[in-house]
Amino acid sequence: MDGKIRMSLDEVRNLTESALVRLGLDERQVAAVAVTIVAGERDGCAAHGLYRLLVCARTVRAGKVTRDAQPVVRDVARALVRVDCGGGFAQIGFEAGAPVLAAKAREYGLAGLGINNCVHFSALWPEVEALARDGLVAFAFTPSHAWVAPAGGTTPIFGTNPIAFGWPRPGGDPFVFDLATSVTARGEIELHRREGQPIPLGWGLDPEGNPTTDAAQALAGAMLTFGGHKGSALAAMVELIAGPLIGDMTSVESLVADGGAGASPIGGELIIAIDPSGFLGSAAAQHLARGEQLFDGIAGQGARLPSERRYRARARSLVEGVEVPARLIAEIEALFDADAD
Amino acid sequence: MDGKIRMSLDEVRNLTESALVRLGLDERQVAAVAVTIVAGERDGCAAHGLYRLLVCARTVRAGKVTRDAQPVVRDVARALVRVDCGGGFAQIGFEAGAPVLAAKAREYGLAGLGINNCVHFSALWPEVEALARDGLVAFAFTPSHAWVAPAGGTTPIFGTNPIAFGWPRPGGDPFVFDLATSVTARGEIELHRREGQPIPLGWGLDPEGNPTTDAAQALAGAMLTFGGHKGSALAAMVELIAGPLIGDMTSVESLVADGGAGASPIGGELIIAIDPSGFLGSAAAQHLARGEQLFDGIAGQGARLPSERRYRARARSLVEGVEVPARLIAEIEALFDADAD
């Protein structure tokens, strides 16, 4: 059962969609959620790939997802839009809100989208990448569950609170990063626990507040922020701007609402998009081209350009498909063995 | 000469203003620049305090500052404004642009300010604090000189590229942070060199690309980003959004323009402001109050709240004044001994 199974991306999509359908999600959510899961598997981000189906199943079966949720778009200010996901997955909110966000960014120079009342995967790179492919500079932020202690503390209060950024590159894939303000993603620690692997020191604290290399202990205790007090400050920023600022939950509130179900976080997401033509008018292309010198300067000295690894994995996956642990496929199939729902 | 001199904040202001006047800056720049230097000394940020007068003098005398620069405000998009500083210090651009930024944020829900063609101190917290005191959520970014290597590299390509954030707190000082995406501020390493103190391992590389604890070697080689590849990604973001996106220089371009003068960076700054009422309407106050639970959760477990140390230093400075190294005062006075200008 420790072997790997090779699958084409179409097979990944089919498996994902059929599992989501069997969980009772309606067509809109199946399609929107599958985009993220296929992107995760395709781009080499296992924690957001097929593994997420296990989390989806737990979340849906715990009654935390409205299976036929319909997003409601509300124009709240000239350059701001909110989408109420009605308790569905965040992806339907992004799909409904992104075109409005992009239109507002082009009209006003920049714009903001608040996605509310949603169940969230915390995979933000597909969203900022899509906006950057549309020619916009994009930022995305979301809290999660209170899993991460602030620098100098031991009690979890922040989520993994990712910050994602997308920048359009003339004639190429956008420059994109999506980084948890925790040292690592929660899913990574869960994958270590599943594989029985120790985690590096510095990723988490046990429930007594001591540094630990035991994945299960860190999951029960507290994760840590990256970069000490600086990462901690950024994590607080994400809590504030993608929580109270858009009228949605903090990570502490989300974990309380979870009530021990172990479901995905619920709450909101903030996306900001800037149209380069807003600042630069017809000179936008000329200045965006100067961004290329920065990328050359990074890659030219052998340093890794963020998103490079993801695009390489994607190019490979599109040709060769992906390798998925056989045990994971078995677990996904077992979700429906007893028709547990 | 290693003693300390106690000064009131009025004395700090008088010393600062008279030095800036003797450097030939006009009234507007003297007043605007003094605000930052007094704030640095007042808030316990020595690297942005009176020490900056030495850097100012070098920068002005190298011909890098237009002494009578007048900011020109240009309304480039409905929710975006640009200020051309005409080669003066960034502070005059902030003073001219901030009221327009705030008015646009209130009108459109959010707004952006690009400050261009300026000489920059990289002290952003006074700006986001001022906007937050005005009820806005604020972000500020600026590149500097190419002093910092990307994660995995050894050649400086990024500036210290700070990210600053301000959040209005009902009835209290705003929540504010201002963090270099380098491990530490350049000024901190310079202060270590001046004091003959070693720097911690991890702050920088020598000119051969090896880790060093020698401040002078790190200044000659490369500084490092905080938090490894994540800090490096954020540093790249700052380069892009406060450089090409607003039609201004990257840190590499700024260092080339410096031409070995050792002057302050020149280039631009991006500020984004969001009006909480834009997303929340009349519910804004209620949601901002929920932010307080986050701050209680941080401070309540004994972790340090960003900006706490700065406000404590400020409260003390307002009553007791500040202690300044006697040697620094002597050096400031010596600037004008031979009427070197």
XYZ file of C-alpha atoms in Angstrom:
682
model
C 0.000 0.000 0.000
C 3.028 2.293 0.008
C 3.256 2.350 -3.768
C 2.403 5.153 -6.104
C -0.263 5.197 -8.783
C 0.252 7.239 -11.937
C -2.802 9.200 -13.054
C -3.462 11.624 -15.875
C -4.872 15.018 -14.897
C -8.166 13.989 -16.511
C -8.250 10.988 -14.195
C -7.508 13.261 -11.239
C -10.365 15.535 -12.302
C -12.777 12.638 -12.794
C -11.939 11.113 -9.420
C -12.288 14.517 -7.752
C -15.568 15.420 -9.388
C -17.163 12.054 -8.776
C -16.150 12.156 -5.097
C -17.542 15.668 -4.715
C -20.777 14.656 -6.444
C -21.123 11.670 -4.105
C -20.647 14.058 -1.176
C -23.781 15.796 -2.378
C -22.326 19.064 -3.620
C -24.218 20.674 -6.456
C -22.790 21.151 -9.919
C -21.456 24.666 -9.354
C -19.489 23.717 -6.253
C -18.222 20.472 -7.744
C -16.783 22.309 -10.720
C -15.296 25.167 -8.678
C -13.748 23.005 -5.956
C -12.335 20.542 -8.484
C -10.363 23.358 -10.111
C -8.396 23.877 -6.890
C -7.814 20.199 -6.163
C -6.667 19.436 -9.705
C -4.414 22.531 -9.593
C -2.890 21.326 -6.324
C -2.120 17.874 -7.673
C -0.945 19.251 -11.033
C 1.358 21.874 -9.488
C 3.048 19.513 -7.025
C 1.241 20.859 -3.940
C 0.111 17.559 -2.449
C -1.421 19.209 0.605
C -3.944 20.931 -1.683
C -4.357 18.009 -4.077
C -6.381 14.811 -3.863
C -5.599 14.624 -0.151
C -8.059 17.497 0.256
C -10.920 15.181 -0.706
C -10.532 13.531 2.710
C -10.832 16.941 4.380
C -13.731 17.894 2.088
C -15.582 14.716 3.036
C -15.086 15.334 6.750
C -16.189 18.951 6.336
C -19.272 18.198 4.270
C -20.341 15.259 6.458
C -19.915 17.386 9.601
C -22.615 19.616 8.148
C -20.254 22.553 7.721
C -20.941 23.112 4.014
C -24.166 24.238 2.356
C -24.240 21.776 -0.520
C -26.296 23.904 -2.879
C -24.959 27.300 -1.792
C -25.362 30.111 -4.301
C -22.998 33.094 -4.147
C -24.625 36.507 -3.794
C -22.617 39.430 -5.166
C -23.065 42.772 -3.435
C -21.637 46.045 -4.700
C -20.682 47.722 -1.412
C -18.544 50.650 -2.563
C -17.421 51.947 -5.927
C -14.160 49.998 -5.831
C -15.204 47.238 -3.409
C -17.373 44.185 -3.916
C -18.443 41.480 -1.472
C -19.642 37.992 -2.239
C -21.633 36.015 0.306
C -20.925 32.342 -0.342
C -23.953 31.223 1.651
C -21.907 28.670 3.553
C -20.452 27.043 0.451
C -16.819 26.644 -0.534
C -14.858 29.867 -1.158
C -14.208 28.895 -4.761
C -17.782 29.732 -5.808
C -17.312 33.174 -4.292
C -14.125 33.753 -6.234
C -15.729 32.647 -9.487
C -18.680 34.988 -8.946
C -16.644 37.914 -7.653
C -13.476 37.877 -9.753
C -15.047 39.347 -12.916
C -16.553 42.197 -10.872
C -13.230 42.763 -9.110
C -11.370 42.895 -12.426
C -13.884 45.302 -13.960
C -13.693 47.593 -10.928
C -9.882 47.494 -10.903
C -9.885 48.612 -14.531
C -12.443 51.340 -13.854
C -10.938 52.768 -10.654
C -7.280 51.722 -10.855
C -7.567 49.222 -8.027
C -10.347 47.302 -6.310
C -11.060 44.940 -3.436
C -13.112 41.744 -3.185
C -14.311 40.415 0.154
C -15.443 36.793 0.042
C -17.622 36.017 3.064
C -19.340 33.178 4.807
C -17.350 30.463 3.086
C -15.552 27.209 3.782
C -11.912 27.669 2.834
C -9.034 25.493 1.539
C -6.396 28.225 1.916
C -5.036 27.550 -1.578
C -4.753 31.055 -2.956
C -2.278 30.762 -5.804
C -4.811 29.652 -8.439
C -6.763 32.845 -7.744
C -3.928 35.374 -7.915
C -2.523 33.512 -10.916
C -5.852 33.848 -12.747
C -6.033 37.577 -11.991
C -2.413 38.082 -13.079
C -3.100 36.223 -16.341
C -5.847 38.798 -16.795
C -3.182 41.535 -16.561
C -3.765 42.583 -12.940
C -1.436 42.711 -9.956
C -3.209 40.701 -7.252
C -2.950 40.036 -3.527
C -5.000 37.481 -1.551
C -5.281 36.807 2.174
C -7.311 34.440 4.333
C -7.308 33.436 8.011
C -7.958 29.778 8.878
C -8.338 28.014 12.227
C -6.445 29.140 15.339
C -3.520 26.752 15.004
C -0.520 29.101 15.176
C 0.962 30.818 18.243
C 2.200 34.412 18.015
C 5.976 34.943 18.355
C 6.820 34.766 22.053
C 3.621 32.896 22.934
C 2.456 29.279 23.052
C -1.329 29.549 22.602
C -2.646 29.236 19.050
C -4.474 32.354 17.966
C -3.587 32.804 14.286
C -4.452 30.640 11.351
C -1.796 29.592 8.864
C -2.868 32.884 7.268
C -1.423 32.773 3.761
C -0.408 35.777 1.692
C -0.521 35.273 -2.052
C 0.726 37.596 -4.778
C 0.468 37.558 -8.557
C 2.290 39.735 -11.084
C 1.640 39.624 -14.846
C 4.719 38.823 -16.935
C 4.714 39.867 -20.578
C 4.579 36.743 -22.699
C 5.079 34.322 -19.819
C 3.513 32.676 -16.809
C 2.759 35.181 -14.038
C 5.122 35.576 -11.091
C 3.148 34.040 -8.242
C 3.720 33.128 -4.629
C 1.392 31.804 -1.969
C 3.047 31.542 1.399
C 1.655 30.530 4.752
C 2.723 32.919 7.496
C 3.183 29.773 9.581
C 6.535 28.030 9.085
C 4.741 25.456 6.973
C 1.234 24.604 5.837
C -0.950 22.611 8.242
C -1.438 20.059 5.473
C 2.335 19.453 5.400
C 2.354 18.550 9.081
C -0.680 16.326 8.535
C 1.134 14.587 5.686
C 4.147 14.010 7.977
C 1.857 12.531 10.614
C 0.240 10.255 8.042
C 3.661 9.079 6.845
C 4.975 8.686 10.395
C 7.770 11.179 9.658
C 9.190 13.600 12.235
C 8.882 17.321 11.542
C 11.861 19.704 11.720
C 12.392 21.531 14.981
C 10.885 25.010 14.738
C 7.642 24.019 13.039
C 5.626 23.606 16.223
C 5.189 23.324 19.971
C 3.612 20.446 21.906
C 0.538 21.116 24.070
C 2.831 22.093 26.964
C 4.474 24.759 24.836
C 7.765 22.917 24.274
C 9.468 22.604 20.879
C 8.647 19.242 19.273
C 9.536 17.122 16.241
C 6.409 14.968 16.663
C 3.856 15.920 14.008
C 0.887 14.741 16.087
C 2.082 16.728 19.106
C 2.503 19.876 17.006
C -0.984 19.416 15.571
C -2.329 19.112 19.115
C -0.213 21.998 20.408
C 0.718 25.042 18.342
C 2.304 25.741 15.003
C 4.827 28.588 14.779
C 5.044 31.586 12.464
C 7.835 31.853 9.903
C 10.516 34.468 10.507
C 9.767 34.970 14.213
C 8.136 38.260 15.176
C 8.017 39.491 11.573
C 5.983 36.518 10.369
C 3.865 36.915 13.484
C 3.134 40.557 12.615
C 2.125 39.555 9.085
C -0.113 36.783 10.472
C -1.868 39.374 12.654
C -2.333 41.591 9.605
C -3.986 38.746 7.687
C -6.337 38.059 10.632
C -7.407 41.694 10.670
C -7.791 42.438 6.962
C -9.405 39.137 5.960
C -11.435 38.923 9.184
C -12.920 42.012 10.874
C -12.176 44.369 7.943
C -14.503 42.357 5.699
C -16.946 41.539 8.497
C -15.884 37.941 8.806
C -14.438 35.558 11.384
C -10.983 35.484 12.887
C -9.190 32.137 13.122
C -10.166 31.852 16.790
C -13.819 32.386 15.915
C -13.574 29.872 13.070
C -12.166 27.183 15.350
C -14.924 27.820 17.901
C -17.501 27.498 15.128
C -15.872 24.218 14.083
C -16.786 22.759 17.462
C -14.253 19.941 17.236
C -15.487 18.642 13.883
C -12.011 18.895 12.344
C -13.571 20.517 9.308
C -12.000 23.126 7.019
C -11.892 26.710 8.297
C -14.864 28.944 7.688
C -14.687 32.685 7.311
C -13.580 35.060 4.630
C -10.941 36.100 2.157
C -9.715 39.478 0.940
C -8.399 40.007 -2.579
C -6.966 43.289 -3.855
C -6.285 43.848 -7.543
C -4.383 46.746 -9.115
C -4.472 47.617 -12.807
C -0.941 48.617 -13.892
C -2.483 50.985 -16.440
C -4.055 52.885 -13.563
C -0.720 54.222 -12.358
C 1.105 54.087 -15.672
C -1.368 54.586 -18.508
C 0.177 53.680 -21.845
C 3.617 53.286 -20.236
C 2.455 50.175 -18.333
C 3.995 47.653 -20.739
C 7.347 49.420 -20.675
C 7.475 49.379 -16.868
C 6.215 45.792 -16.526
C 9.101 44.832 -18.808
C 11.487 46.292 -16.204
C 10.123 43.722 -13.764
C 11.774 41.115 -15.978
C 15.203 42.467 -15.033
C 14.409 41.640 -11.431
C 13.451 38.073 -12.326
C 16.608 37.731 -14.429
C 18.637 38.982 -11.476
C 17.159 36.336 -9.199
C 17.236 33.372 -11.563
C 20.554 34.496 -13.095
C 22.435 33.924 -9.827
C 20.955 30.455 -9.367
C 18.407 31.500 -6.742
C 14.951 30.004 -7.063
C 12.239 32.218 -8.491
C 8.995 31.741 -6.545
C 6.462 29.814 -8.657
C 9.224 28.270 -10.804
C 8.924 24.900 -9.062
C 5.141 24.984 -9.422
C 5.302 25.733 -13.154
C 7.895 22.999 -13.675
C 5.673 20.489 -11.875
C 2.734 21.650 -13.972
C 4.590 21.237 -17.270
C 5.584 17.718 -16.219
C 2.087 16.818 -14.975
C 0.444 17.947 -18.193
C 2.631 15.512 -20.138
C 3.247 12.641 -17.737
C 0.363 12.946 -15.311
C 1.023 12.723 -11.573
C 2.032 10.088 -9.044
C -0.374 9.655 -6.151
C 0.134 7.415 -3.098
C -1.899 4.215 -3.573
C -2.985 4.470 0.053
C -4.536 7.877 -0.552
C -6.578 6.565 -3.492
C -7.728 3.665 -1.325
C -8.778 6.069 1.414
C -10.708 8.216 -1.042
C -12.501 5.133 -2.354
C -13.165 3.968 1.204
C -14.978 7.231 1.878
C -17.939 5.777 0.058
C -17.558 2.080 0.958
C -20.259 2.019 3.575
C -22.033 4.897 1.872
C -20.999 6.595 5.099
C -22.945 9.681 4.256
C 33.026 60.393 24.064
C 31.119 57.195 24.799
C 28.702 58.925 27.148
C 25.067 59.738 26.545
C 23.454 63.139 26.406
C 19.856 63.583 27.535
C 17.768 65.781 25.255
C 14.131 66.846 25.258
C 12.183 66.167 22.079
C 12.093 69.921 21.466
C 15.868 69.930 21.590
C 15.951 66.994 19.164
C 13.643 68.913 16.828
C 15.671 72.110 17.084
C 18.938 70.306 16.416
C 17.368 68.458 13.482
C 15.769 71.500 11.913
C 18.831 73.676 12.269
C 21.016 70.965 10.708
C 18.606 70.543 7.810
C 18.441 74.317 7.298
C 22.233 74.495 7.238
C 22.216 71.764 4.622
C 20.236 74.161 2.462
C 16.866 72.436 2.418
C 13.904 74.747 2.070
C 11.284 75.235 4.751
C 8.874 72.590 3.471
C 11.478 69.849 3.377
C 13.017 70.833 6.698
C 9.645 70.539 8.414
C 8.658 67.284 6.703
C 11.983 65.502 7.181
C 12.239 66.623 10.810
C 8.945 64.870 11.566
C 10.504 61.507 10.649
C 13.788 62.051 12.464
C 12.090 63.263 15.651
C 9.677 60.296 15.430
C 12.607 57.896 15.085
C 14.405 59.289 18.120
C 11.150 59.560 20.111
C 10.031 56.016 19.327
C 13.326 54.332 20.148
C 14.307 53.657 16.531
C 17.857 55.019 16.634
C 18.551 54.019 13.036
C 15.888 56.495 11.905
C 16.641 59.133 14.548
C 19.358 61.790 14.763
C 21.806 59.359 13.186
C 19.937 59.983 9.932
C 21.244 63.556 9.877
C 24.648 62.132 8.958
C 23.072 60.244 6.063
C 21.009 63.305 5.084
C 24.148 65.431 5.009
C 25.989 62.924 2.837
C 22.975 62.645 0.531
C 22.386 66.386 0.186
C 26.081 67.175 -0.248
C 26.396 64.471 -2.913
C 23.863 66.482 -4.898
C 21.226 63.758 -4.667
C 18.461 65.963 -3.231
C 16.702 68.884 -4.871
C 16.808 71.342 -1.967
C 13.755 73.351 -2.970
C 11.748 70.478 -4.508
C 7.993 71.017 -4.722
C 5.691 68.000 -4.839
C 3.331 67.807 -7.819
C 0.109 65.853 -7.239
C -1.362 64.073 -10.254
C -4.749 62.394 -10.277
C -4.020 59.356 -12.460
C -7.112 57.177 -11.922
C -10.277 57.528 -9.914
C -8.835 55.682 -6.920
C -5.131 56.280 -7.601
C -2.997 59.358 -7.116
C 0.671 59.965 -7.850
C 2.959 62.579 -6.355
C 6.174 63.566 -8.086
C 8.583 64.723 -5.398
C 10.819 66.480 -7.883
C 13.913 64.873 -6.419
C 13.166 65.936 -2.855
C 12.707 63.761 0.212
C 9.727 61.360 0.171
C 8.188 63.052 3.192
C 7.030 66.043 1.130
C 5.287 63.622 -1.224
C 3.490 61.924 1.626
C 2.359 65.237 3.081
C 1.009 66.379 -0.276
C -0.533 63.049 -1.253
C -1.956 61.663 1.986
C -5.025 63.946 2.100
C -5.885 63.010 -1.499
C -5.336 59.328 -0.728
C -7.609 59.519 2.319
C -10.342 61.352 0.415
C -10.219 58.806 -2.409
C -10.276 55.867 0.023
C -13.436 57.315 1.575
C -15.008 57.930 -1.813
C -14.156 54.603 -3.470
C -13.622 52.257 -0.519
C -9.899 51.981 -1.090
C -7.213 53.965 -2.863
C -3.545 53.941 -3.787
C -0.824 56.583 -3.603
C 2.367 56.318 -5.633
C 5.146 58.614 -4.445
C 7.744 59.059 -7.187
C 11.130 60.576 -7.835
C 12.046 60.909 -4.191
C 14.940 60.387 -1.805
C 13.834 57.861 0.802
C 14.589 57.103 4.483
C 12.587 53.852 4.542
C 10.859 54.816 7.787
C 7.268 53.980 6.974
C 5.600 53.628 10.347
C 4.903 57.346 10.872
C 2.942 57.316 7.615
C 0.753 54.257 8.199
C 0.240 55.393 11.790
C -1.028 58.771 10.599
C -3.432 57.137 8.142
C -4.658 54.698 10.799
C -5.245 57.579 13.217
C -7.414 58.994 10.449
C -9.498 55.781 10.581
C -7.998 53.998 7.580
C -6.310 50.625 7.221
C -2.987 51.366 5.549
C -0.123 49.524 3.859
C 3.173 51.058 2.706
C 6.062 49.638 0.701
C 9.345 50.996 -0.642
C 12.438 49.494 -2.284
C 15.828 50.928 -1.328
C 19.340 50.173 -2.627
C 20.348 46.693 -3.830
C 21.872 45.487 -0.581
C 20.039 42.196 0.003
C 20.565 38.845 -1.732
C 17.584 36.660 -2.647
C 17.241 33.362 -0.753
C 19.666 30.904 -2.296
C 21.798 33.633 -3.870
C 24.739 35.809 -2.832
C 24.399 38.878 -5.089
C 22.449 41.827 -3.669
C 19.418 42.629 -5.782
C 16.717 43.644 -3.291
C 16.589 46.624 -1.005
C 15.725 46.211 2.655
C 12.213 46.636 1.233
C 10.043 47.328 4.256
C 6.352 46.481 4.575
C 4.379 48.666 6.957
C 0.817 48.212 8.154
C -1.515 50.356 10.222
C -4.872 49.424 11.750
C -7.125 51.873 13.593
C -7.955 50.869 17.176
C -11.055 52.345 18.778
C -9.949 54.701 21.531
C -6.282 53.738 21.388
C -3.047 54.019 19.468
C -3.218 52.262 16.109
C -1.768 48.781 15.651
C 1.304 49.428 13.521
C 4.249 47.484 12.231
C 7.057 48.427 9.883
C 9.315 45.516 9.078
C 12.273 45.273 6.754
C 12.102 42.160 4.592
C 15.830 41.916 5.260
C 16.719 40.216 8.559
C 17.443 43.631 9.983
C 17.542 47.259 8.884
C 20.698 48.474 7.121
C 20.944 51.202 9.739
C 21.216 48.535 12.467
C 24.230 46.990 10.783
C 25.726 50.451 10.333
C 25.221 51.153 14.033
C 26.980 47.857 14.859
C 29.892 48.847 12.632
C 30.079 52.251 14.288
C 30.115 50.639 17.739
C 32.617 47.960 16.677
C 30.094 45.249 17.605
C 29.790 41.924 15.745
C 26.480 41.132 14.061
C 24.615 37.847 14.622
C 25.243 35.082 12.104
C 22.455 35.086 9.531
C 22.299 38.840 8.995
C 24.685 38.934 6.076
C 27.296 37.473 3.741
C 30.811 38.781 3.078
C 31.788 39.832 -0.470
C 32.781 36.203 -1.206
C 29.277 35.029 -0.295
C 30.229 33.441 3.035
C 28.258 33.972 6.258
C 29.875 36.669 8.395
C 29.566 38.316 11.822
C 31.634 41.331 10.714
C 29.319 44.304 10.178
C 31.680 45.992 7.692
C 31.985 42.768 5.677
C 28.203 42.349 5.550
C 27.799 45.959 4.433
C 30.330 45.310 1.662
C 28.815 41.919 0.766
C 25.122 41.131 0.993
C 22.410 41.339 3.602
C 19.960 38.427 3.865
C 16.162 38.329 3.814
C 14.233 37.377 6.947
C 12.472 34.015 6.954
C 14.448 32.507 4.060
C 12.570 32.054 0.778
C 9.341 33.539 2.185
C 10.972 36.834 3.136
C 12.732 36.745 -0.220
C 9.386 36.394 -2.033
C 7.979 39.354 -0.090
C 11.089 41.406 -0.896
C 10.536 40.692 -4.598
C 6.904 41.775 -4.235
C 7.977 45.109 -2.714
C 10.461 45.680 -5.559
C 7.713 45.133 -8.108
C 4.819 47.041 -6.555
C 6.808 50.034 -5.295
C 9.095 50.054 -8.357
C 7.832 49.203 -11.862
C 4.121 49.238 -10.868
C 4.359 52.927 -9.998
C 6.854 53.718 -12.758
C 9.802 54.073 -10.436
C 13.210 52.522 -9.810
C 14.068 49.102 -8.485
C 16.744 48.845 -5.787
C 19.318 47.840 -8.406
C 18.493 50.920 -10.458
C 18.632 53.118 -7.356
C 22.109 51.862 -6.449
C 23.334 52.474 -10.002
C 21.929 56.010 -9.814
C 23.766 56.494 -6.514
C 27.052 56.052 -8.326
C 29.001 55.233 -5.169
C 27.951 58.382 -3.311
C 26.635 56.360 -0.356
C 23.521 58.511 -0.371
C 19.974 57.490 0.620
C 18.014 55.418 -1.887
C 16.041 57.195 -4.543
C 12.889 55.866 -6.132
C 9.308 55.489 -5.056
C 6.826 54.295 -2.486
C 3.392 52.702 -2.734
C 0.721 53.290 -0.107
C -2.688 51.591 -0.134
C -5.483 52.734 2.175
C -8.797 50.986 2.813
C -11.784 52.607 4.473
C -13.394 50.041 6.828
C -16.763 51.663 6.150
C -16.386 50.707 2.511
C -16.785 47.016 3.224
C -18.861 47.330 6.382
C -20.931 50.511 6.230
C -22.377 51.345 9.623
C -21.209 48.001 11.049
C -17.548 49.097 10.785
C -17.171 50.070 14.438
C -18.625 46.774 15.622
C -16.202 44.764 13.484
C -13.160 46.892 14.316
C -13.954 46.183 17.957
C -13.557 42.462 17.204
C -9.968 43.218 16.222
C -9.408 44.043 19.878
C -9.995 40.398 20.804
C -7.048 39.486 18.620
C -4.815 42.024 20.356
C -6.005 40.781 23.753
C -5.198 37.236 22.665
C -1.642 38.210 21.738
C -0.851 40.450 24.701
C -2.805 38.238 27.114
C -0.387 35.342 26.661
C 2.651 37.549 27.222
C 3.601 37.786 23.548
C 4.705 41.174 22.326
C 2.191 43.178 20.334
C 3.915 44.877 17.386
C 4.167 48.648 18.017
C 3.912 48.187 21.811
C 7.647 48.797 22.304
C 7.500 51.874 20.090
C 4.572 53.389 22.004
C 6.246 52.655 25.329
C 9.419 54.384 24.153
C 7.311 57.298 22.939
C 5.494 57.710 26.244
C 8.827 57.714 28.051
C 10.458 60.121 25.573
C 7.615 62.614 25.864
C 8.192 62.810 29.627
C 11.899 62.189 30.054
C 13.326 63.079 26.683
C 15.821 60.760 24.999
C 19.418 59.684 25.502
C 21.656 60.234 22.518
C 25.310 59.125 22.196
C 27.557 62.125 22.818
C 29.694 61.006 19.892
C 26.736 61.261 17.535
C 25.990 64.832 18.629
C 29.647 65.693 18.127
C 29.549 64.211 14.642
C 26.427 66.174 13.767
C 28.074 69.373 14.982
C 31.240 68.514 13.079
C 29.200 68.360 9.882
C 29.293 72.136 9.838
C 32.710 72.752 11.416
C 34.512 73.562 8.226
C 31.278 74.697 6.642
C 31.918 71.603 4.570
C 29.088 72.382 2.237
